[in-house]
Short mmCIF file of N, CA, C and O in Angstrom, two decimals:
data_model
loop_
_atom_site.label_atom_id
_atom_site.label_comp_id
_atom_site.label_asym_id
_atom_site.label_seq_id
_atom_site.Cartn_x
_atom_site.Cartn_y
_atom_site.Cartn_z
N UNK A 1046 -4.33 0.64 -20.06
CA UNK A 1046 -4.36 1.55 -18.92
C UNK A 1046 -4.31 0.73 -17.63
O UNK A 1046 -5.17 -0.12 -17.39
N UNK A 1047 -3.32 1.01 -16.80
CA UNK A 1047 -3.20 0.29 -15.53
C UNK A 1047 -4.24 0.81 -14.55
O UNK A 1047 -4.44 2.02 -14.41
N UNK A 1048 -4.88 -0.11 -13.86
CA UNK A 1048 -5.84 0.26 -12.83
C UNK A 1048 -5.53 -0.53 -11.57
O UNK A 1048 -5.15 -1.70 -11.63
N UNK A 1049 -5.68 0.13 -10.42
CA UNK A 1049 -5.46 -0.49 -9.13
C UNK A 1049 -6.73 -0.35 -8.29
O UNK A 1049 -7.39 0.70 -8.33
N UNK A 1050 -7.04 -1.37 -7.53
CA UNK A 1050 -8.24 -1.35 -6.72
C UNK A 1050 -7.96 -1.99 -5.37
O UNK A 1050 -7.62 -3.17 -5.30
N UNK A 1051 -8.15 -1.20 -4.31
CA UNK A 1051 -7.96 -1.72 -2.96
C UNK A 1051 -9.24 -2.44 -2.49
O UNK A 1051 -10.35 -2.05 -2.85
N UNK A 1052 -9.06 -3.44 -1.66
CA UNK A 1052 -10.20 -4.11 -1.05
C UNK A 1052 -9.80 -4.63 0.33
O UNK A 1052 -8.63 -4.94 0.57
N UNK A 1053 -10.80 -4.71 1.20
CA UNK A 1053 -10.56 -5.18 2.55
C UNK A 1053 -11.60 -4.64 3.50
O UNK A 1053 -12.43 -3.81 3.11
N UNK A 1054 -11.57 -5.06 4.74
CA UNK A 1054 -12.55 -4.60 5.71
C UNK A 1054 -12.39 -3.13 6.03
O UNK A 1054 -11.27 -2.62 6.10
N UNK A 1055 -13.51 -2.47 6.24
CA UNK A 1055 -13.47 -1.05 6.56
C UNK A 1055 -13.35 -0.78 8.06
O UNK A 1055 -13.07 0.35 8.45
N UNK A 1056 -13.54 -1.81 8.86
CA UNK A 1056 -13.49 -1.64 10.31
C UNK A 1056 -12.65 -2.77 10.91
O UNK A 1056 -12.88 -3.94 10.62
N UNK A 1057 -11.69 -2.38 11.71
CA UNK A 1057 -10.79 -3.33 12.37
C UNK A 1057 -10.75 -2.98 13.86
O UNK A 1057 -10.69 -1.79 14.20
N UNK A 1058 -10.73 -3.99 14.69
CA UNK A 1058 -10.68 -3.75 16.13
C UNK A 1058 -9.23 -3.52 16.58
O UNK A 1058 -8.29 -4.07 15.99
N UNK A 1059 -9.05 -2.72 17.61
CA UNK A 1059 -7.69 -2.51 18.15
C UNK A 1059 -7.03 -3.83 18.51
O UNK A 1059 -7.70 -4.77 18.98
N UNK A 1060 -5.74 -3.89 18.27
CA UNK A 1060 -4.85 -5.03 18.52
C UNK A 1060 -4.95 -6.10 17.42
O UNK A 1060 -4.11 -7.00 17.39
N UNK A 1061 -5.92 -5.98 16.52
CA UNK A 1061 -6.03 -6.96 15.44
C UNK A 1061 -5.12 -6.59 14.27
O UNK A 1061 -4.43 -5.58 14.31
N UNK A 1062 -5.12 -7.43 13.26
CA UNK A 1062 -4.31 -7.20 12.06
C UNK A 1062 -5.18 -6.72 10.92
O UNK A 1062 -6.20 -7.33 10.59
N UNK A 1063 -4.77 -5.60 10.34
CA UNK A 1063 -5.43 -5.02 9.17
C UNK A 1063 -4.88 -5.71 7.93
O UNK A 1063 -3.65 -5.81 7.77
N UNK A 1064 -5.76 -6.18 7.06
CA UNK A 1064 -5.33 -6.83 5.82
C UNK A 1064 -6.04 -6.20 4.64
O UNK A 1064 -7.27 -6.17 4.60
N UNK A 1065 -5.26 -5.73 3.68
CA UNK A 1065 -5.80 -5.13 2.47
C UNK A 1065 -5.16 -5.77 1.24
O UNK A 1065 -4.01 -6.18 1.28
N UNK A 1066 -5.92 -5.81 0.18
CA UNK A 1066 -5.44 -6.35 -1.08
C UNK A 1066 -5.57 -5.30 -2.17
O UNK A 1066 -6.57 -4.57 -2.21
N UNK A 1067 -4.58 -5.23 -3.02
CA UNK A 1067 -4.62 -4.35 -4.20
C UNK A 1067 -4.64 -5.24 -5.44
O UNK A 1067 -3.69 -6.01 -5.67
N UNK A 1068 -5.70 -5.14 -6.20
CA UNK A 1068 -5.81 -5.90 -7.44
C UNK A 1068 -5.45 -5.00 -8.61
O UNK A 1068 -6.00 -3.90 -8.75
N UNK A 1069 -4.53 -5.46 -9.42
CA UNK A 1069 -4.02 -4.68 -10.54
C UNK A 1069 -4.54 -5.24 -11.86
O UNK A 1069 -4.51 -6.46 -12.07
N UNK A 1070 -5.02 -4.37 -12.72
CA UNK A 1070 -5.44 -4.77 -14.05
C UNK A 1070 -4.78 -3.87 -15.08
O UNK A 1070 -4.35 -2.76 -14.76
N UNK A 1071 -4.67 -4.38 -16.30
CA UNK A 1071 -4.06 -3.61 -17.36
C UNK A 1071 -2.55 -3.70 -17.39
O UNK A 1071 -1.90 -3.01 -18.18
N UNK A 1072 -1.97 -4.54 -16.55
CA UNK A 1072 -0.52 -4.70 -16.52
C UNK A 1072 -0.14 -5.68 -15.44
O UNK A 1072 -0.84 -5.79 -14.43
N UNK A 1073 0.96 -6.39 -15.64
CA UNK A 1073 1.40 -7.39 -14.67
C UNK A 1073 2.28 -6.78 -13.60
O UNK A 1073 3.13 -5.94 -13.87
N UNK A 1074 2.11 -7.24 -12.36
CA UNK A 1074 2.95 -6.73 -11.27
C UNK A 1074 4.37 -7.29 -11.35
O UNK A 1074 5.24 -6.88 -10.58
N UNK A 1075 4.61 -8.21 -12.27
CA UNK A 1075 5.95 -8.77 -12.41
C UNK A 1075 6.64 -8.28 -13.69
O UNK A 1075 7.74 -8.74 -14.01
N UNK A 1076 6.02 -7.35 -14.39
CA UNK A 1076 6.63 -6.84 -15.61
C UNK A 1076 7.26 -5.48 -15.36
O UNK A 1076 7.00 -4.82 -14.36
N UNK A 1077 8.08 -5.07 -16.31
CA UNK A 1077 8.70 -3.75 -16.21
C UNK A 1077 9.66 -3.66 -15.05
O UNK A 1077 10.29 -4.64 -14.66
N UNK A 1078 9.76 -2.47 -14.48
CA UNK A 1078 10.69 -2.22 -13.40
C UNK A 1078 10.00 -1.49 -12.25
O UNK A 1078 10.61 -0.76 -11.50
N UNK A 1079 8.71 -1.71 -12.11
CA UNK A 1079 7.89 -0.91 -11.22
C UNK A 1079 7.95 -1.36 -9.76
O UNK A 1079 8.29 -2.49 -9.44
N UNK A 1080 7.58 -0.41 -8.91
CA UNK A 1080 7.39 -0.67 -7.50
C UNK A 1080 5.90 -0.49 -7.19
O UNK A 1080 5.27 0.45 -7.67
N UNK A 1081 5.39 -1.40 -6.39
CA UNK A 1081 3.98 -1.39 -6.04
C UNK A 1081 3.89 -1.04 -4.55
O UNK A 1081 4.39 -1.77 -3.70
N UNK A 1082 3.26 0.09 -4.29
CA UNK A 1082 3.35 0.73 -2.98
C UNK A 1082 2.04 0.72 -2.20
O UNK A 1082 0.95 0.68 -2.80
N UNK A 1083 2.19 0.83 -0.90
CA UNK A 1083 1.08 1.11 0.00
C UNK A 1083 1.34 2.46 0.67
O UNK A 1083 2.43 2.69 1.21
N UNK A 1084 0.32 3.30 0.65
CA UNK A 1084 0.40 4.65 1.18
C UNK A 1084 -0.89 4.92 1.93
O UNK A 1084 -1.96 4.45 1.52
N UNK A 1085 -0.81 5.65 3.02
CA UNK A 1085 -2.03 5.95 3.76
C UNK A 1085 -2.11 7.43 4.12
O UNK A 1085 -1.10 8.14 4.11
N UNK A 1086 -3.33 7.87 4.41
CA UNK A 1086 -3.55 9.25 4.81
C UNK A 1086 -4.50 9.28 6.00
O UNK A 1086 -5.72 9.13 5.84
N UNK A 1087 -3.95 9.50 7.19
CA UNK A 1087 -4.82 9.64 8.37
C UNK A 1087 -5.64 10.91 8.25
O UNK A 1087 -5.25 11.86 7.55
N UNK A 1088 -6.75 10.99 8.95
CA UNK A 1088 -7.59 12.19 8.86
C UNK A 1088 -6.83 13.43 9.29
O UNK A 1088 -6.18 13.45 10.33
N UNK A 1089 -6.88 14.45 8.46
CA UNK A 1089 -6.25 15.72 8.76
C UNK A 1089 -4.74 15.74 8.61
O UNK A 1089 -4.09 16.73 8.97
N UNK A 1090 -4.18 14.66 8.07
CA UNK A 1090 -2.72 14.59 7.91
C UNK A 1090 -2.34 14.33 6.46
O UNK A 1090 -3.19 14.10 5.62
N UNK A 1091 -1.05 14.37 6.19
CA UNK A 1091 -0.56 14.13 4.85
C UNK A 1091 -0.42 12.66 4.53
O UNK A 1091 -0.66 11.79 5.36
N UNK A 1092 0.00 12.40 3.30
CA UNK A 1092 0.21 11.03 2.86
C UNK A 1092 1.46 10.44 3.50
O UNK A 1092 2.48 11.12 3.64
N UNK A 1093 1.36 9.19 3.91
CA UNK A 1093 2.47 8.48 4.54
C UNK A 1093 2.78 7.21 3.76
O UNK A 1093 1.92 6.34 3.63
N UNK A 1094 4.01 7.11 3.25
CA UNK A 1094 4.42 5.90 2.55
C UNK A 1094 4.65 4.80 3.58
O UNK A 1094 5.34 5.00 4.59
N UNK A 1095 4.11 3.62 3.30
CA UNK A 1095 4.21 2.51 4.24
C UNK A 1095 5.21 1.45 3.78
O UNK A 1095 5.91 0.84 4.60
N UNK A 1096 5.23 1.18 2.49
CA UNK A 1096 6.11 0.15 1.99
C UNK A 1096 5.83 -0.15 0.54
O UNK A 1096 4.88 0.38 -0.04
N UNK A 1097 6.67 -1.01 -0.03
CA UNK A 1097 6.53 -1.33 -1.44
C UNK A 1097 7.10 -2.72 -1.72
O UNK A 1097 7.96 -3.22 -0.99
N UNK A 1098 6.61 -3.29 -2.81
CA UNK A 1098 7.16 -4.53 -3.32
C UNK A 1098 7.55 -4.32 -4.77
O UNK A 1098 6.79 -3.76 -5.56
N UNK A 1099 8.76 -4.73 -5.08
CA UNK A 1099 9.27 -4.57 -6.42
C UNK A 1099 8.81 -5.74 -7.30
O UNK A 1099 8.44 -6.80 -6.77
N UNK A 1100 8.85 -5.56 -8.58
CA UNK A 1100 8.43 -6.63 -9.48
C UNK A 1100 9.28 -7.88 -9.30
O UNK A 1100 8.87 -8.98 -9.61
N UNK A 1101 10.48 -7.72 -8.75
CA UNK A 1101 11.36 -8.87 -8.48
C UNK A 1101 10.92 -9.65 -7.24
O UNK A 1101 11.39 -10.77 -7.02
N UNK A 1102 10.08 -9.02 -6.43
CA UNK A 1102 9.66 -9.63 -5.17
C UNK A 1102 10.32 -9.02 -3.95
O UNK A 1102 9.93 -9.32 -2.82
N UNK A 1103 11.33 -8.18 -4.15
CA UNK A 1103 11.97 -7.51 -3.02
C UNK A 1103 10.98 -6.57 -2.34
O UNK A 1103 10.19 -5.90 -3.02
N UNK A 1104 11.05 -6.51 -1.02
CA UNK A 1104 10.09 -5.73 -0.25
C UNK A 1104 10.83 -4.68 0.56
O UNK A 1104 11.93 -4.92 1.08
N UNK A 1105 10.23 -3.52 0.69
CA UNK A 1105 10.80 -2.39 1.40
C UNK A 1105 9.74 -1.83 2.34
O UNK A 1105 8.57 -1.74 1.98
N UNK A 1106 10.17 -1.42 3.53
CA UNK A 1106 9.23 -0.92 4.53
C UNK A 1106 9.68 0.42 5.09
O UNK A 1106 10.88 0.70 5.20
N UNK A 1107 8.69 1.21 5.49
CA UNK A 1107 8.99 2.42 6.24
C UNK A 1107 9.58 2.01 7.58
O UNK A 1107 9.03 1.14 8.27
N UNK A 1108 10.69 2.65 7.98
CA UNK A 1108 11.30 2.27 9.28
C UNK A 1108 10.34 2.40 10.46
O UNK A 1108 10.39 1.61 11.39
N UNK A 1109 9.45 3.38 10.37
CA UNK A 1109 8.56 3.62 11.50
C UNK A 1109 7.46 2.56 11.61
O UNK A 1109 6.84 2.43 12.65
N UNK A 1110 7.22 1.82 10.54
CA UNK A 1110 6.16 0.82 10.54
C UNK A 1110 6.67 -0.59 10.32
O UNK A 1110 5.89 -1.55 10.35
N UNK A 1111 7.96 -0.73 10.12
CA UNK A 1111 8.53 -2.01 9.71
C UNK A 1111 8.18 -3.17 10.64
O UNK A 1111 7.91 -4.28 10.21
N UNK A 1112 8.17 -2.89 11.94
CA UNK A 1112 7.95 -3.97 12.90
C UNK A 1112 6.51 -4.51 12.85
O UNK A 1112 6.24 -5.62 13.34
N UNK A 1113 5.60 -3.76 12.24
CA UNK A 1113 4.19 -4.17 12.21
C UNK A 1113 3.67 -4.45 10.80
O UNK A 1113 2.51 -4.83 10.64
N UNK A 1114 4.50 -4.26 9.78
CA UNK A 1114 4.03 -4.31 8.40
C UNK A 1114 4.57 -5.51 7.64
O UNK A 1114 5.74 -5.88 7.80
N UNK A 1115 3.72 -6.08 6.82
CA UNK A 1115 4.14 -7.15 5.92
C UNK A 1115 3.46 -6.94 4.57
O UNK A 1115 2.24 -6.75 4.51
N UNK A 1116 4.25 -6.94 3.52
CA UNK A 1116 3.72 -6.81 2.16
C UNK A 1116 4.10 -8.06 1.39
O UNK A 1116 5.25 -8.51 1.44
N UNK A 1117 3.13 -8.61 0.68
CA UNK A 1117 3.38 -9.81 -0.12
C UNK A 1117 2.58 -9.71 -1.41
O UNK A 1117 1.88 -8.71 -1.64
N UNK A 1118 2.70 -10.73 -2.24
CA UNK A 1118 1.99 -10.69 -3.51
C UNK A 1118 1.53 -12.08 -3.92
O UNK A 1118 2.06 -13.09 -3.46
N UNK A 1119 0.53 -12.08 -4.78
CA UNK A 1119 0.05 -13.31 -5.42
C UNK A 1119 0.09 -13.05 -6.92
O UNK A 1119 -0.81 -12.41 -7.47
N UNK A 1120 1.14 -13.52 -7.55
CA UNK A 1120 1.31 -13.22 -8.97
C UNK A 1120 0.26 -13.89 -9.84
O UNK A 1120 -0.07 -13.37 -10.91
N UNK A 1121 -0.29 -15.00 -9.37
CA UNK A 1121 -1.33 -15.69 -10.16
C UNK A 1121 -2.61 -14.86 -10.23
O UNK A 1121 -3.38 -14.99 -11.18
N UNK A 1122 -2.82 -14.03 -9.23
CA UNK A 1122 -4.01 -13.17 -9.20
C UNK A 1122 -3.68 -11.71 -9.54
O UNK A 1122 -4.57 -10.86 -9.58
N UNK A 1123 -2.39 -11.44 -9.77
CA UNK A 1123 -1.94 -10.07 -10.04
C UNK A 1123 -2.36 -9.13 -8.91
O UNK A 1123 -2.93 -8.05 -9.15
N UNK A 1124 -2.09 -9.56 -7.69
CA UNK A 1124 -2.46 -8.80 -6.50
C UNK A 1124 -1.26 -8.67 -5.57
O UNK A 1124 -0.37 -9.52 -5.56
N UNK A 1125 -1.26 -7.60 -4.79
CA UNK A 1125 -0.32 -7.52 -3.68
C UNK A 1125 -1.09 -7.07 -2.44
O UNK A 1125 -2.14 -6.42 -2.55
N UNK A 1126 -0.57 -7.46 -1.29
CA UNK A 1126 -1.33 -7.30 -0.06
C UNK A 1126 -0.52 -6.58 1.00
O UNK A 1126 0.71 -6.59 1.00
N UNK A 1127 -1.26 -5.97 1.91
CA UNK A 1127 -0.69 -5.28 3.06
C UNK A 1127 -1.27 -5.90 4.32
O UNK A 1127 -2.49 -6.09 4.41
N UNK A 1128 -0.41 -6.20 5.25
CA UNK A 1128 -0.87 -6.59 6.58
C UNK A 1128 -0.20 -5.66 7.60
O UNK A 1128 1.02 -5.50 7.57
N UNK A 1129 -1.00 -5.09 8.47
CA UNK A 1129 -0.51 -4.21 9.53
C UNK A 1129 -1.02 -4.76 10.85
O UNK A 1129 -2.23 -4.81 11.08
N UNK A 1130 -0.12 -5.18 11.69
CA UNK A 1130 -0.51 -5.86 12.92
C UNK A 1130 -0.63 -4.88 14.09
O UNK A 1130 -0.18 -3.74 14.03
N UNK A 1131 -1.27 -5.37 15.14
CA UNK A 1131 -1.40 -4.61 16.39
C UNK A 1131 -1.89 -3.19 16.16
O UNK A 1131 -1.31 -2.22 16.64
N UNK A 1132 -2.97 -3.07 15.42
CA UNK A 1132 -3.46 -1.74 15.05
C UNK A 1132 -4.04 -1.01 16.26
O UNK A 1132 -4.53 -1.63 17.22
N UNK A 1133 -3.98 0.30 16.19
CA UNK A 1133 -4.57 1.19 17.18
C UNK A 1133 -5.42 2.21 16.44
O UNK A 1133 -5.37 2.30 15.21
N UNK A 1134 -6.21 3.01 17.15
CA UNK A 1134 -7.00 4.05 16.46
C UNK A 1134 -6.15 4.99 15.62
O UNK A 1134 -6.66 5.59 14.65
N UNK A 1135 -4.86 5.14 15.96
CA UNK A 1135 -3.98 5.99 15.17
C UNK A 1135 -3.71 5.43 13.77
O UNK A 1135 -3.17 6.13 12.91
N UNK A 1136 -4.07 4.20 13.53
CA UNK A 1136 -3.93 3.59 12.20
C UNK A 1136 -5.16 3.83 11.33
O UNK A 1136 -5.20 3.40 10.18
N UNK A 1137 -6.14 4.53 11.87
CA UNK A 1137 -7.30 4.91 11.07
C UNK A 1137 -6.87 5.84 9.95
O UNK A 1137 -6.20 6.84 10.20
N UNK A 1138 -7.22 5.50 8.72
CA UNK A 1138 -6.74 6.26 7.57
C UNK A 1138 -7.43 5.77 6.31
O UNK A 1138 -8.08 4.72 6.31
N UNK A 1139 -7.25 6.54 5.24
CA UNK A 1139 -7.55 6.04 3.90
C UNK A 1139 -6.27 5.39 3.39
O UNK A 1139 -5.21 6.01 3.40
N UNK A 1140 -6.40 4.15 2.97
CA UNK A 1140 -5.25 3.39 2.49
C UNK A 1140 -5.29 3.29 0.98
O UNK A 1140 -6.34 2.95 0.39
N UNK A 1141 -4.16 3.60 0.37
CA UNK A 1141 -4.04 3.57 -1.09
C UNK A 1141 -2.96 2.60 -1.53
O UNK A 1141 -1.93 2.44 -0.85
N UNK A 1142 -3.17 1.99 -2.69
CA UNK A 1142 -2.07 1.32 -3.37
C UNK A 1142 -1.73 2.16 -4.60
O UNK A 1142 -2.60 2.83 -5.19
N UNK A 1143 -0.47 2.14 -4.97
CA UNK A 1143 -0.01 3.01 -6.05
C UNK A 1143 1.23 2.40 -6.71
O UNK A 1143 1.98 1.66 -6.07
N UNK A 1144 1.44 2.76 -7.96
CA UNK A 1144 2.61 2.28 -8.70
C UNK A 1144 3.59 3.43 -8.93
O UNK A 1144 3.18 4.54 -9.30
N UNK A 1145 4.86 3.13 -8.76
CA UNK A 1145 5.90 4.10 -9.08
C UNK A 1145 6.91 3.48 -10.03
O UNK A 1145 7.14 2.27 -10.01
N UNK A 1146 7.51 4.33 -10.86
CA UNK A 1146 8.51 3.86 -11.81
C UNK A 1146 9.84 3.56 -11.14
O UNK A 1146 10.60 2.72 -11.60
N UNK A 1147 10.13 4.29 -10.09
CA UNK A 1147 11.36 4.12 -9.33
C UNK A 1147 11.00 3.95 -7.85
O UNK A 1147 9.85 4.13 -7.46
N UNK A 1148 12.00 3.61 -7.05
CA UNK A 1148 11.76 3.49 -5.62
C UNK A 1148 11.53 4.88 -5.05
O UNK A 1148 12.41 5.73 -5.08
N UNK A 1149 10.32 5.10 -4.56
CA UNK A 1149 9.91 6.42 -4.07
C UNK A 1149 9.26 6.25 -2.71
O UNK A 1149 8.06 6.11 -2.62
N UNK A 1150 10.01 6.34 -1.67
CA UNK A 1150 9.46 6.19 -0.33
C UNK A 1150 8.97 7.54 0.18
O UNK A 1150 9.41 8.03 1.22
N UNK A 1151 8.05 8.12 -0.54
CA UNK A 1151 7.58 9.46 -0.23
C UNK A 1151 6.06 9.50 -0.17
O UNK A 1151 5.38 8.57 -0.58
N UNK A 1152 5.57 10.63 0.30
CA UNK A 1152 4.14 10.88 0.31
C UNK A 1152 3.73 11.90 -0.74
O UNK A 1152 2.67 12.51 -0.63
N UNK A 1153 4.57 12.07 -1.74
CA UNK A 1153 4.27 13.02 -2.80
C UNK A 1153 3.43 12.36 -3.90
O UNK A 1153 3.86 11.39 -4.50
N UNK A 1154 2.30 12.93 -4.18
CA UNK A 1154 1.40 12.36 -5.19
C UNK A 1154 2.11 12.22 -6.53
O UNK A 1154 1.95 11.24 -7.25
N UNK A 1155 2.94 13.21 -6.87
CA UNK A 1155 3.57 13.23 -8.18
C UNK A 1155 4.58 12.11 -8.39
O UNK A 1155 5.00 11.85 -9.50
N UNK A 1156 4.98 11.46 -7.31
CA UNK A 1156 5.96 10.38 -7.43
C UNK A 1156 5.33 9.06 -7.86
O UNK A 1156 6.05 8.08 -8.10
N UNK A 1157 4.03 9.03 -7.96
CA UNK A 1157 3.33 7.79 -8.28
C UNK A 1157 2.43 8.01 -9.49
O UNK A 1157 1.61 8.92 -9.49
N UNK A 1158 2.61 7.17 -10.50
CA UNK A 1158 1.88 7.39 -11.73
C UNK A 1158 0.46 6.87 -11.72
O UNK A 1158 -0.41 7.40 -12.42
N UNK A 1159 0.23 5.84 -10.95
CA UNK A 1159 -1.10 5.24 -10.90
C UNK A 1159 -1.49 4.99 -9.44
O UNK A 1159 -0.65 4.53 -8.65
N UNK A 1160 -2.74 5.28 -9.15
CA UNK A 1160 -3.28 5.14 -7.79
C UNK A 1160 -4.58 4.36 -7.82
O UNK A 1160 -5.35 4.44 -8.78
N UNK A 1161 -4.82 3.64 -6.74
CA UNK A 1161 -6.16 3.13 -6.52
C UNK A 1161 -7.03 4.25 -5.97
O UNK A 1161 -6.54 5.35 -5.66
N UNK A 1162 -8.31 4.01 -5.83
CA UNK A 1162 -9.22 5.05 -5.36
C UNK A 1162 -9.13 5.25 -3.86
O UNK A 1162 -9.61 6.27 -3.35
N UNK A 1163 -8.51 4.31 -3.17
CA UNK A 1163 -8.38 4.41 -1.72
C UNK A 1163 -9.52 3.70 -1.01
O UNK A 1163 -10.64 3.63 -1.53
N UNK A 1164 -9.21 3.20 0.17
CA UNK A 1164 -10.24 2.55 0.97
C UNK A 1164 -10.11 3.02 2.42
O UNK A 1164 -9.00 3.07 2.97
N UNK A 1165 -11.21 3.41 3.01
CA UNK A 1165 -11.22 3.89 4.39
C UNK A 1165 -11.14 2.70 5.34
O UNK A 1165 -11.93 1.76 5.22
N UNK A 1166 -10.21 2.78 6.26
CA UNK A 1166 -10.11 1.78 7.32
C UNK A 1166 -10.19 2.50 8.66
O UNK A 1166 -9.42 3.43 8.92
N UNK A 1167 -11.12 2.07 9.47
CA UNK A 1167 -11.29 2.65 10.80
C UNK A 1167 -10.95 1.60 11.85
O UNK A 1167 -11.42 0.45 11.75
N UNK A 1168 -10.14 2.01 12.80
CA UNK A 1168 -9.78 1.11 13.90
C UNK A 1168 -10.57 1.55 15.13
O UNK A 1168 -10.36 2.65 15.65
N UNK A 1169 -11.47 0.70 15.53
CA UNK A 1169 -12.34 1.05 16.65
C UNK A 1169 -12.94 -0.22 17.22
O UNK A 1169 -13.20 -1.19 16.50
N UNK A 1170 -13.18 -0.19 18.51
CA UNK A 1170 -13.84 -1.32 19.15
C UNK A 1170 -15.36 -1.18 19.08
O UNK A 1170 -16.08 -2.09 19.50
#
């Protein structure tokens, strides 16, 4: 059974860089044909796809966040990471990592077979 777990600071100051890690167990991030995604949900809003990294290492970003987002991986630790720079209070959200079988740049829950539990990140001074 694949399990994903997000980790990182729960509070980030404006203008700083948000960094989160997703640790995967029960399967390798370099096996199969999967995409490993970052998705967030601001308070009172729907899910927003942020980006993904393919098992090949190819990375894809949401056009609206591309200039501030970086996704990378550490295959030795079976982890992938999200960095979001120049954060503002509008980046306050629950951040999720999730796996999809195909490239799914959507906020639909059904498009992702496995999810982490989510981690709250608040941007505030």
